[in-house]
XYZ file of C-alpha atoms in Angstrom:
87
model
C 111.120 -151.207 1.587
C 109.470 -149.267 -1.256
C 105.938 -147.917 -1.253
C 103.998 -146.874 -4.344
C 104.010 -143.139 -4.730
C 103.170 -140.346 -7.135
C 103.322 -141.488 -10.799
C 104.191 -145.026 -9.673
C 107.500 -143.859 -8.235
C 108.624 -145.893 -5.282
C 109.280 -144.151 -1.998
C 112.104 -145.768 -0.069
C 111.874 -145.641 3.687
C 114.887 -145.516 5.909
C 115.327 -145.150 9.604
C 116.960 -141.877 10.566
C 117.724 -141.389 14.204
C 117.539 -138.004 15.839
C 121.297 -138.103 16.333
C 121.880 -138.678 12.598
C 120.134 -135.467 11.595
C 122.603 -132.625 11.834
C 122.649 -129.139 10.357
C 125.452 -130.254 8.065
C 123.352 -133.167 6.777
C 120.372 -130.874 6.127
C 122.615 -128.309 4.422
C 124.003 -131.054 2.164
C 120.451 -131.995 1.170
C 119.641 -128.355 0.419
C 122.663 -128.152 -1.875
C 121.053 -130.868 -4.025
C 117.810 -128.922 -4.586
C 116.967 -126.889 -7.683
C 115.839 -123.237 -7.502
C 112.130 -124.086 -7.509
C 112.586 -126.552 -4.660
C 114.615 -123.981 -2.717
C 111.753 -121.481 -3.005
C 109.272 -124.080 -1.725
C 111.599 -124.980 1.135
C 111.997 -121.299 2.013
C 108.236 -121.014 2.535
C 108.243 -124.006 4.860
C 111.330 -122.990 6.820
C 110.239 -119.373 7.108
C 106.951 -120.431 8.693
C 108.822 -122.691 11.120
C 111.534 -120.204 12.066
C 109.345 -117.222 12.925
C 106.823 -117.247 15.745
C 103.164 -117.298 14.811
C 101.265 -114.194 15.835
C 98.098 -114.680 17.807
C 94.887 -113.458 16.208
C 92.841 -111.202 18.456
C 89.108 -111.800 18.955
C 88.453 -108.619 16.957
C 90.542 -109.892 14.040
C 88.747 -113.237 14.215
C 85.401 -111.436 13.985
C 86.614 -109.412 10.978
C 87.800 -112.570 9.211
C 84.519 -114.362 9.896
C 82.582 -111.330 8.624
C 84.671 -111.245 5.440
C 84.035 -114.957 4.795
C 80.320 -114.453 5.416
C 80.287 -111.650 2.827
C 82.083 -113.862 0.331
C 79.657 -116.729 0.999
C 76.783 -114.283 0.440
C 78.219 -113.310 -2.955
C 79.401 -109.874 -1.822
C 83.055 -110.520 -2.659
C 85.100 -108.379 -5.023
C 85.868 -109.729 -8.473
C 89.596 -110.495 -8.853
C 89.675 -108.776 -12.240
C 88.424 -105.546 -10.621
C 91.206 -105.667 -8.038
C 93.832 -106.398 -10.690
C 92.559 -103.521 -12.832
C 92.660 -101.167 -9.838
C 96.231 -102.233 -9.050
C 97.297 -102.041 -12.688
C 98.038 -105.737 -12.999
């Protein structure tokens, strides 16, 4: 069955059982990807493979304070940061 997708491309559905998905099958799919797709996949896999660190209450407070400053218009202009870093 095909479903309409991005740019009118059809998306074909197929049933894949848990037993059918092996490391070899996934590796074969990876071999078909281009470099840009590999980089995108790396981001996804890296986030899945490494444990997520817990944010402490103090860090949460710092993040909330930073967002409040940004919302209040006290943020730093990106161009200023780039200039400081020589970008």
